[in-house]
């Protein structure tokens, strides 16, 4: 179908300026609520905005502030629960502040590929948020050019970072400590661990928190079983652990791993929680609806995304001091999958 006709061009900030008889800089100040504009001038500009149907879009707001209103999030994953929830939090906060959000996917941890993606993101203007939960994200955070506003969403640091590190994180170490302590308090002699990958070669915060809880209780420290990120990895690890009758408690690095572990235990005829207790991490939406429902640690990833944007927005507006910080305390959610070991059940 062929359509003819004339489509009216949307009003621009300069159209408003012409209609109100002011400069476009004055219109910008009105849009941004700047106090230096005279009341009668402000009224003329607002009347022109209404008459022309001018819409405050990202371009107009960039003109108003002299800064880009675009933010790019660099991430190696957009589907896993933690990553996706962080993205949702960034988008929610950015929308409220009239910023646009772009997503740059780090498809490889290769140094050249990461550097190219960082350059493309930098070329869009504005600031960057890097989700550094994996080697590609860590490399991207390191590759951001000096002077470009950036906030990193990182694993729990081994020690408090300095003010030159605009980072936010959840306290995974404390979360793993609390989950392990809960399982030990039920009477289990030790807690096995199915681990997610760490973003670096060092021991992850979740691994460290579980280890510290075992040491504080004087319990043995079985080595972690690497499980990857998804249910298939948890299933493989669960089959391995299910063969050992001494295994009565398993902490999983995320709820997807726990899903696979639960399936493996079922296939091996080991009842949960009658013979083996299982706990997860993250409190993904499906965890409350498994059979049995999953004991897990709730982390506020959406709040983490909002906090990352808030920190970046403050840097962009030159209105805040960089303060690296954890975001919200983890919350242990006790459900049906954890209970006493068989000897005390």
mmCIF file of C-alpha atoms in Angstrom:
data_model
loop_
_atom_site.group_PDB
_atom_site.id
_atom_site.type_symbol
_atom_site.label_atom_id
_atom_site.label_comp_id
_atom_site.label_asym_id
_atom_site.label_seq_id
_atom_site.Cartn_x
_atom_site.Cartn_y
_atom_site.Cartn_z
ATOM 1 C CA UNK A 1 0.000 0.000 0.000
ATOM 2 C CA UNK A 2 1.312 3.422 -0.955
ATOM 3 C CA UNK A 3 0.532 6.331 1.359
ATOM 4 C CA UNK A 4 0.879 9.952 0.373
ATOM 5 C CA UNK A 5 0.497 13.079 2.376
ATOM 6 C CA UNK A 6 2.439 15.416 4.589
ATOM 7 C CA UNK A 7 3.444 14.471 8.140
ATOM 8 C CA UNK A 8 3.949 17.370 10.473
ATOM 9 C CA UNK A 9 7.422 17.571 11.955
ATOM 10 C CA UNK A 10 7.428 17.357 15.778
ATOM 11 C CA UNK A 11 8.121 20.685 17.460
ATOM 12 C CA UNK A 12 11.742 21.218 18.440
ATOM 13 C CA UNK A 13 13.250 23.196 21.277
ATOM 14 C CA UNK A 14 14.159 25.941 18.761
ATOM 15 C CA UNK A 15 10.516 26.113 17.578
ATOM 16 C CA UNK A 16 9.486 26.741 21.173
ATOM 17 C CA UNK A 17 12.162 29.415 21.512
ATOM 18 C CA UNK A 18 10.928 31.196 18.385
ATOM 19 C CA UNK A 19 7.293 31.070 19.490
ATOM 20 C CA UNK A 20 8.132 32.409 22.950
ATOM 21 C CA UNK A 21 10.556 35.037 21.655
ATOM 22 C CA UNK A 22 13.484 33.746 23.708
ATOM 23 C CA UNK A 23 16.726 31.885 23.096
ATOM 24 C CA UNK A 24 16.779 28.094 23.026
ATOM 25 C CA UNK A 25 19.073 28.254 26.063
ATOM 26 C CA UNK A 26 16.234 29.935 27.962
ATOM 27 C CA UNK A 27 13.869 27.170 26.917
ATOM 28 C CA UNK A 28 16.441 24.683 28.146
ATOM 29 C CA UNK A 29 16.571 26.379 31.522
ATOM 30 C CA UNK A 30 12.781 26.297 31.801
ATOM 31 C CA UNK A 31 12.704 22.594 30.944
ATOM 32 C CA UNK A 32 15.288 21.899 33.601
ATOM 33 C CA UNK A 33 13.555 24.057 36.222
ATOM 34 C CA UNK A 34 16.435 26.482 36.530
ATOM 35 C CA UNK A 35 15.653 29.211 39.104
ATOM 36 C CA UNK A 36 17.260 32.058 37.110
ATOM 37 C CA UNK A 37 14.353 32.389 34.634
ATOM 38 C CA UNK A 38 11.935 35.276 35.250
ATOM 39 C CA UNK A 39 8.356 34.175 36.014
ATOM 40 C CA UNK A 40 6.798 35.944 33.008
ATOM 41 C CA UNK A 41 9.427 34.447 30.685
ATOM 42 C CA UNK A 42 8.802 31.010 32.144
ATOM 43 C CA UNK A 43 5.056 31.422 31.570
ATOM 44 C CA UNK A 44 5.621 32.363 27.892
ATOM 45 C CA UNK A 45 7.849 29.350 27.342
ATOM 46 C CA UNK A 46 5.412 26.970 29.036
ATOM 47 C CA UNK A 47 2.545 28.388 26.977
ATOM 48 C CA UNK A 48 4.560 27.850 23.782
ATOM 49 C CA UNK A 49 5.356 24.283 24.838
ATOM 50 C CA UNK A 50 1.653 23.572 25.327
ATOM 51 C CA UNK A 51 0.622 25.274 22.083
ATOM 52 C CA UNK A 52 3.197 23.439 19.962
ATOM 53 C CA UNK A 53 2.814 20.096 21.703
ATOM 54 C CA UNK A 54 6.531 19.997 22.413
ATOM 55 C CA UNK A 55 7.655 16.746 24.021
ATOM 56 C CA UNK A 56 10.585 16.539 26.390
ATOM 57 C CA UNK A 57 12.736 13.912 24.761
ATOM 58 C CA UNK A 58 16.288 12.850 25.393
ATOM 59 C CA UNK A 59 17.704 15.174 22.753
ATOM 60 C CA UNK A 60 15.935 18.205 24.161
ATOM 61 C CA UNK A 61 17.014 17.369 27.669
ATOM 62 C CA UNK A 62 20.602 16.981 26.523
ATOM 63 C CA UNK A 63 20.427 20.470 25.051
ATOM 64 C CA UNK A 64 18.877 21.707 28.250
ATOM 65 C CA UNK A 65 21.649 20.452 30.471
ATOM 66 C CA UNK A 66 24.571 20.525 28.104
ATOM 67 C CA UNK A 67 25.049 16.821 28.916
ATOM 68 C CA UNK A 68 24.018 13.610 27.190
ATOM 69 C CA UNK A 69 20.948 11.925 28.612
ATOM 70 C CA UNK A 70 22.002 8.507 27.369
ATOM 71 C CA UNK A 71 23.389 5.654 29.436
ATOM 72 C CA UNK A 72 24.820 2.420 28.081
ATOM 73 C CA UNK A 73 24.928 -0.794 30.082
ATOM 74 C CA UNK A 74 27.654 -3.252 29.127
ATOM 75 C CA UNK A 75 26.898 -6.844 30.092
ATOM 76 C CA UNK A 76 27.820 -10.341 29.005
ATOM 77 C CA UNK A 77 24.354 -11.691 29.803
ATOM 78 C CA UNK A 78 20.802 -10.373 29.598
ATOM 79 C CA UNK A 79 18.844 -13.492 30.614
ATOM 80 C CA UNK A 80 20.152 -14.818 33.936
ATOM 81 C CA UNK A 81 18.010 -13.587 36.809
ATOM 82 C CA UNK A 82 20.598 -11.356 38.501
ATOM 83 C CA UNK A 83 21.736 -9.689 35.285
ATOM 84 C CA UNK A 84 18.199 -9.178 33.987
ATOM 85 C CA UNK A 85 17.017 -7.732 37.298
ATOM 86 C CA UNK A 86 19.925 -5.264 37.377
ATOM 87 C CA UNK A 87 19.004 -4.138 33.861
ATOM 88 C CA UNK A 88 15.402 -3.650 34.943
ATOM 89 C CA UNK A 89 16.504 -1.531 37.884
ATOM 90 C CA UNK A 90 18.729 0.633 35.681
ATOM 91 C CA UNK A 91 15.905 1.137 33.187
ATOM 92 C CA UNK A 92 13.372 2.019 35.897
ATOM 93 C CA UNK A 93 15.654 4.642 37.438
ATOM 94 C CA UNK A 94 16.780 6.031 34.090
ATOM 95 C CA UNK A 95 13.214 6.422 32.863
ATOM 96 C CA UNK A 96 12.299 8.381 35.982
ATOM 97 C CA UNK A 97 15.228 10.716 35.287
ATOM 98 C CA UNK A 98 14.335 11.106 31.572
ATOM 99 C CA UNK A 99 17.415 9.208 30.411
ATOM 100 C CA UNK A 100 17.557 6.656 27.643
ATOM 101 C CA UNK A 101 19.284 3.316 28.154
ATOM 102 C CA UNK A 102 21.185 1.291 25.587
ATOM 103 C CA UNK A 103 22.585 -2.203 26.096
ATOM 104 C CA UNK A 104 25.915 -3.360 24.746
ATOM 105 C CA UNK A 105 26.328 -7.140 24.886
ATOM 106 C CA UNK A 106 29.836 -8.423 25.532
ATOM 107 C CA UNK A 107 29.768 -11.503 23.333
ATOM 108 C CA UNK A 108 33.333 -12.517 24.124
ATOM 109 C CA UNK A 109 35.941 -12.011 26.835
ATOM 110 C CA UNK A 110 38.574 -11.577 24.132
ATOM 111 C CA UNK A 111 40.527 -8.414 24.884
ATOM 112 C CA UNK A 112 40.165 -6.922 21.401
ATOM 113 C CA UNK A 113 36.433 -7.694 21.222
ATOM 114 C CA UNK A 114 35.805 -6.171 24.642
ATOM 115 C CA UNK A 115 37.833 -3.051 23.785
ATOM 116 C CA UNK A 116 35.833 -2.584 20.566
ATOM 117 C CA UNK A 117 32.518 -2.851 22.419
ATOM 118 C CA UNK A 118 33.698 -0.349 25.034
ATOM 119 C CA UNK A 119 34.687 2.100 22.266
ATOM 120 C CA UNK A 120 31.262 1.763 20.626
ATOM 121 C CA UNK A 121 29.557 2.416 23.942
ATOM 122 C CA UNK A 122 31.786 5.417 24.644
ATOM 123 C CA UNK A 123 30.945 6.892 21.242
ATOM 124 C CA UNK A 124 27.256 7.151 22.171
ATOM 125 C CA UNK A 125 28.076 9.766 24.816
ATOM 126 C CA UNK A 126 26.696 9.865 28.319
ATOM 127 C CA UNK A 127 27.942 7.364 30.870
ATOM 128 C CA UNK A 128 28.465 3.636 31.207
ATOM 129 C CA UNK A 129 27.310 1.009 33.665
ATOM 130 C CA UNK A 130 29.302 -2.216 33.479
ATOM 131 C CA UNK A 131 27.981 -5.440 35.005
ATOM 132 C CA UNK A 132 31.273 -7.079 35.978
ATOM 133 C CA UNK A 133 30.140 -10.482 37.212
ATOM 134 C CA UNK A 134 32.259 -12.391 34.703
ATOM 135 C CA UNK A 135 35.645 -12.111 32.964
ATOM 136 C CA UNK A 136 34.218 -10.139 30.022
ATOM 137 C CA UNK A 137 32.592 -7.610 32.360
ATOM 138 C CA UNK A 138 35.726 -7.238 34.475
ATOM 139 C CA UNK A 139 37.815 -6.674 31.356
ATOM 140 C CA UNK A 140 35.309 -4.106 30.045
ATOM 141 C CA UNK A 141 35.380 -2.189 33.334
ATOM 142 C CA UNK A 142 39.171 -2.037 33.138
ATOM 143 C CA UNK A 143 39.041 -0.893 29.507
ATOM 144 C CA UNK A 144 36.828 2.184 30.029
ATOM 145 C CA UNK A 145 38.848 5.283 29.037
ATOM 146 C CA UNK A 146 39.909 7.668 31.781
ATOM 147 C CA UNK A 147 37.527 10.584 32.135
ATOM 148 C CA UNK A 148 34.452 8.712 30.896
ATOM 149 C CA UNK A 149 31.771 8.494 33.627
ATOM 150 C CA UNK A 150 31.332 4.826 34.581
ATOM 151 C CA UNK A 151 29.861 2.773 37.415
ATOM 152 C CA UNK A 152 30.712 -0.876 37.937
ATOM 153 C CA UNK A 153 28.298 -3.462 39.322
ATOM 154 C CA UNK A 154 30.789 -5.873 40.846
ATOM 155 C CA UNK A 155 31.202 -8.933 43.022
ATOM 156 C CA UNK A 156 31.687 -8.172 46.687
ATOM 157 C CA UNK A 157 35.213 -6.686 46.893
ATOM 158 C CA UNK A 158 37.771 -8.459 49.063
ATOM 159 C CA UNK A 159 38.407 -5.142 50.828
ATOM 160 C CA UNK A 160 36.671 -1.733 50.751
ATOM 161 C CA UNK A 161 37.620 0.059 47.495
ATOM 162 C CA UNK A 162 38.767 3.655 47.358
ATOM 163 C CA UNK A 163 36.736 6.623 46.178
ATOM 164 C CA UNK A 164 38.221 6.303 42.699
ATOM 165 C CA UNK A 165 36.236 3.078 42.249
ATOM 166 C CA UNK A 166 32.588 4.004 41.545
ATOM 167 C CA UNK A 167 31.232 0.543 42.323
ATOM 168 C CA UNK A 168 28.085 -0.934 43.790
ATOM 169 C CA UNK A 169 27.548 -4.505 44.957
ATOM 170 C CA UNK A 170 25.485 -6.830 47.126
ATOM 171 C CA UNK A 171 27.060 -8.416 50.190
ATOM 172 C CA UNK A 172 27.413 -11.954 48.826
ATOM 173 C CA UNK A 173 29.881 -12.900 51.543
ATOM 174 C CA UNK A 174 27.386 -12.179 54.331
ATOM 175 C CA UNK A 175 24.589 -13.857 52.355
ATOM 176 C CA UNK A 176 26.542 -17.104 51.944
ATOM 177 C CA UNK A 177 27.587 -16.971 55.593
ATOM 178 C CA UNK A 178 23.972 -16.691 56.753
ATOM 179 C CA UNK A 179 22.743 -19.489 54.446
ATOM 180 C CA UNK A 180 25.513 -21.827 55.592
ATOM 181 C CA UNK A 181 24.925 -20.978 59.246
ATOM 182 C CA UNK A 182 21.211 -21.730 58.800
ATOM 183 C CA UNK A 183 21.952 -25.213 57.460
ATOM 184 C CA UNK A 184 24.466 -25.901 60.220
ATOM 185 C CA UNK A 185 21.957 -24.748 62.852
ATOM 186 C CA UNK A 186 19.591 -27.506 61.715
ATOM 187 C CA UNK A 187 22.150 -30.093 62.785
ATOM 188 C CA UNK A 188 24.101 -30.792 59.594
ATOM 189 C CA UNK A 189 27.766 -31.574 60.207
ATOM 190 C CA UNK A 190 28.900 -29.622 57.165
ATOM 191 C CA UNK A 191 27.554 -27.935 54.031
ATOM 192 C CA UNK A 192 28.633 -28.821 50.499
ATOM 193 C CA UNK A 193 28.690 -26.080 47.879
ATOM 194 C CA UNK A 194 27.857 -26.036 44.161
ATOM 195 C CA UNK A 195 29.575 -22.892 42.927
ATOM 196 C CA UNK A 196 28.898 -20.403 40.173
ATOM 197 C CA UNK A 197 31.945 -19.063 38.300
ATOM 198 C CA UNK A 198 33.811 -16.126 39.821
ATOM 199 C CA UNK A 199 34.498 -12.982 37.814
ATOM 200 C CA UNK A 200 38.175 -13.350 38.658
ATOM 201 C CA UNK A 201 40.586 -16.139 39.552
ATOM 202 C CA UNK A 202 40.311 -15.326 43.243
ATOM 203 C CA UNK A 203 37.923 -17.046 45.618
ATOM 204 C CA UNK A 204 34.447 -15.617 45.150
ATOM 205 C CA UNK A 205 32.653 -13.838 47.976
ATOM 206 C CA UNK A 206 30.008 -16.554 48.144
ATOM 207 C CA UNK A 207 32.656 -19.251 48.460
ATOM 208 C CA UNK A 208 34.465 -17.204 51.113
ATOM 209 C CA UNK A 209 31.295 -16.609 53.142
ATOM 210 C CA UNK A 210 30.403 -20.295 53.214
ATOM 211 C CA UNK A 211 33.980 -21.223 54.160
ATOM 212 C CA UNK A 212 34.026 -18.713 57.026
ATOM 213 C CA UNK A 213 30.764 -20.042 58.431
ATOM 214 C CA UNK A 214 32.146 -23.584 58.390
ATOM 215 C CA UNK A 215 35.350 -22.480 60.116
ATOM 216 C CA UNK A 216 33.463 -20.540 62.780
ATOM 217 C CA UNK A 217 31.446 -23.685 63.514
ATOM 218 C CA UNK A 218 34.497 -25.946 63.516
ATOM 219 C CA UNK A 219 33.004 -27.949 60.631
ATOM 220 C CA UNK A 220 34.873 -29.714 57.858
ATOM 221 C CA UNK A 221 35.295 -27.840 54.567
ATOM 222 C CA UNK A 222 34.419 -29.989 51.549
ATOM 223 C CA UNK A 223 35.855 -28.462 48.348
ATOM 224 C CA UNK A 224 33.329 -26.601 46.158
ATOM 225 C CA UNK A 225 31.878 -28.399 43.156
ATOM 226 C CA UNK A 226 31.891 -26.153 40.074
ATOM 227 C CA UNK A 227 28.408 -25.981 38.609
ATOM 228 C CA UNK A 228 28.381 -23.177 36.027
ATOM 229 C CA UNK A 229 25.319 -20.942 35.828
ATOM 230 C CA UNK A 230 22.342 -23.075 34.798
ATOM 231 C CA UNK A 231 20.250 -26.088 35.848
ATOM 232 C CA UNK A 232 22.233 -28.489 33.682
ATOM 233 C CA UNK A 233 25.387 -27.738 35.656
ATOM 234 C CA UNK A 234 23.495 -28.121 38.920
ATOM 235 C CA UNK A 235 22.104 -31.440 37.732
ATOM 236 C CA UNK A 236 25.570 -32.809 36.957
ATOM 237 C CA UNK A 237 26.922 -31.608 40.306
ATOM 238 C CA UNK A 238 23.867 -32.982 42.101
ATOM 239 C CA UNK A 239 24.344 -36.452 40.616
ATOM 240 C CA UNK A 240 27.926 -36.429 41.867
ATOM 241 C CA UNK A 241 26.964 -35.329 45.381
ATOM 242 C CA UNK A 242 23.936 -37.629 45.598
ATOM 243 C CA UNK A 243 26.184 -40.693 45.376
ATOM 244 C CA UNK A 244 27.799 -39.800 48.714
ATOM 245 C CA UNK A 245 25.519 -40.782 51.630
ATOM 246 C CA UNK A 246 27.470 -38.402 53.906
ATOM 247 C CA UNK A 247 26.126 -35.414 51.969
ATOM 248 C CA UNK A 248 23.136 -34.041 53.882
ATOM 249 C CA UNK A 249 23.231 -30.293 53.062
ATOM 250 C CA UNK A 250 23.987 -28.485 49.788
ATOM 251 C CA UNK A 251 24.245 -24.746 49.235
ATOM 252 C CA UNK A 252 23.983 -23.699 45.577
ATOM 253 C CA UNK A 253 25.512 -20.568 44.046
ATOM 254 C CA UNK A 254 22.197 -19.590 42.471
ATOM 255 C CA UNK A 255 18.627 -20.852 42.270
ATOM 256 C CA UNK A 256 19.068 -22.275 38.763
ATOM 257 C CA UNK A 257 21.830 -24.549 40.050
ATOM 258 C CA UNK A 258 19.552 -25.545 42.937
ATOM 259 C CA UNK A 259 16.843 -26.486 40.427
ATOM 260 C CA UNK A 260 19.256 -28.948 38.771
ATOM 261 C CA UNK A 261 20.447 -30.293 42.134
ATOM 262 C CA UNK A 262 16.863 -30.961 43.249
ATOM 263 C CA UNK A 263 16.210 -32.919 40.072
ATOM 264 C CA UNK A 264 19.380 -34.980 40.504
ATOM 265 C CA UNK A 265 18.519 -35.842 44.106
ATOM 266 C CA UNK A 266 15.030 -36.892 43.028
ATOM 267 C CA UNK A 267 16.452 -39.154 40.309
ATOM 268 C CA UNK A 268 18.797 -40.755 42.848
ATOM 269 C CA UNK A 269 15.975 -41.399 45.324
ATOM 270 C CA UNK A 270 17.224 -38.983 47.973
ATOM 271 C CA UNK A 271 14.397 -37.099 49.641
ATOM 272 C CA UNK A 272 14.520 -33.329 50.131
ATOM 273 C CA UNK A 273 14.628 -32.265 52.927
ATOM 274 C CA UNK A 274 14.276 -35.676 54.627
ATOM 275 C CA UNK A 275 17.718 -36.884 53.555
ATOM 276 C CA UNK A 276 19.346 -33.807 51.998
ATOM 277 C CA UNK A 277 18.665 -30.113 52.568
ATOM 278 C CA UNK A 278 19.158 -27.734 49.649
ATOM 279 C CA UNK A 279 19.491 -23.935 49.680
ATOM 280 C CA UNK A 280 19.884 -21.556 46.759
ATOM 281 C CA UNK A 281 20.894 -18.003 46.119
ATOM 282 C CA UNK A 282 19.089 -14.942 44.648
ATOM 283 C CA UNK A 283 15.395 -15.800 45.304
ATOM 284 C CA UNK A 284 14.512 -16.007 41.616
ATOM 285 C CA UNK A 285 10.740 -15.972 40.959
ATOM 286 C CA UNK A 286 10.490 -19.740 40.395
ATOM 287 C CA UNK A 287 12.151 -20.661 43.698
ATOM 288 C CA UNK A 288 8.946 -20.280 45.735
ATOM 289 C CA UNK A 289 7.031 -22.623 43.391
ATOM 290 C CA UNK A 290 9.378 -25.594 43.202
ATOM 291 C CA UNK A 291 8.489 -28.851 44.947
ATOM 292 C CA UNK A 292 9.707 -28.550 47.622
ATOM 293 C CA UNK A 293 9.825 -24.756 47.653
ATOM 294 C CA UNK A 294 13.405 -23.553 47.832
ATOM 295 C CA UNK A 295 15.158 -22.051 50.827
ATOM 296 C CA UNK A 296 17.307 -19.279 49.386
ATOM 297 C CA UNK A 297 18.955 -15.920 50.000
ATOM 298 C CA UNK A 298 17.122 -12.894 48.608
ATOM 299 C CA UNK A 299 19.320 -10.255 46.976
ATOM 300 C CA UNK A 300 17.848 -6.991 45.702
ATOM 301 C CA UNK A 301 19.272 -6.956 42.180
ATOM 302 C CA UNK A 302 16.671 -4.479 40.944
ATOM 303 C CA UNK A 303 17.637 -2.118 43.749
ATOM 304 C CA UNK A 304 21.254 -2.679 42.787
ATOM 305 C CA UNK A 305 20.496 -1.502 39.249
ATOM 306 C CA UNK A 306 18.712 1.569 40.575
ATOM 307 C CA UNK A 307 21.650 2.349 42.850
ATOM 308 C CA UNK A 308 24.089 1.988 39.951
ATOM 309 C CA UNK A 309 22.134 4.493 37.887
ATOM 310 C CA UNK A 310 21.741 6.874 40.828
ATOM 311 C CA UNK A 311 25.495 6.907 41.372
ATOM 312 C CA UNK A 312 26.184 7.435 37.673
ATOM 313 C CA UNK A 313 23.528 10.138 37.427
ATOM 314 C CA UNK A 314 25.138 11.991 40.304
ATOM 315 C CA UNK A 315 28.514 11.787 38.596
ATOM 316 C CA UNK A 316 27.048 13.030 35.303
ATOM 317 C CA UNK A 317 25.351 15.919 37.045
ATOM 318 C CA UNK A 318 28.479 16.623 39.096
ATOM 319 C CA UNK A 319 26.251 16.572 42.138
ATOM 320 C CA UNK A 320 27.574 13.711 44.206
ATOM 321 C CA UNK A 321 30.721 12.355 45.708
ATOM 322 C CA UNK A 322 31.765 8.908 44.519
ATOM 323 C CA UNK A 323 31.082 6.522 47.400
ATOM 324 C CA UNK A 324 31.559 2.815 46.593
ATOM 325 C CA UNK A 325 29.017 0.900 48.642
ATOM 326 C CA UNK A 326 27.082 -2.315 49.138
ATOM 327 C CA UNK A 327 23.370 -2.087 48.411
ATOM 328 C CA UNK A 328 20.811 -3.512 50.873
ATOM 329 C CA UNK A 329 21.336 -6.429 53.240
ATOM 330 C CA UNK A 330 20.727 -10.011 52.068
ATOM 331 C CA UNK A 331 17.647 -11.755 53.465
ATOM 332 C CA UNK A 332 17.481 -15.473 54.212
ATOM 333 C CA UNK A 333 14.160 -16.924 53.014
ATOM 334 C CA UNK A 334 13.487 -20.265 54.715
ATOM 335 C CA UNK A 335 11.139 -22.573 52.808
ATOM 336 C CA UNK A 336 10.515 -26.322 52.523
ATOM 337 C CA UNK A 337 13.828 -27.540 51.076
ATOM 338 C CA UNK A 338 15.838 -27.242 54.302
ATOM 339 C CA UNK A 339 15.440 -29.275 57.456
ATOM 340 C CA UNK A 340 17.342 -31.420 59.982
ATOM 341 C CA UNK A 341 19.616 -34.240 58.777
ATOM 342 C CA UNK A 342 18.199 -37.804 58.813
ATOM 343 C CA UNK A 343 19.708 -38.683 62.209
ATOM 344 C CA UNK A 344 17.778 -35.865 63.935
ATOM 345 C CA UNK A 345 14.753 -35.489 61.695
#
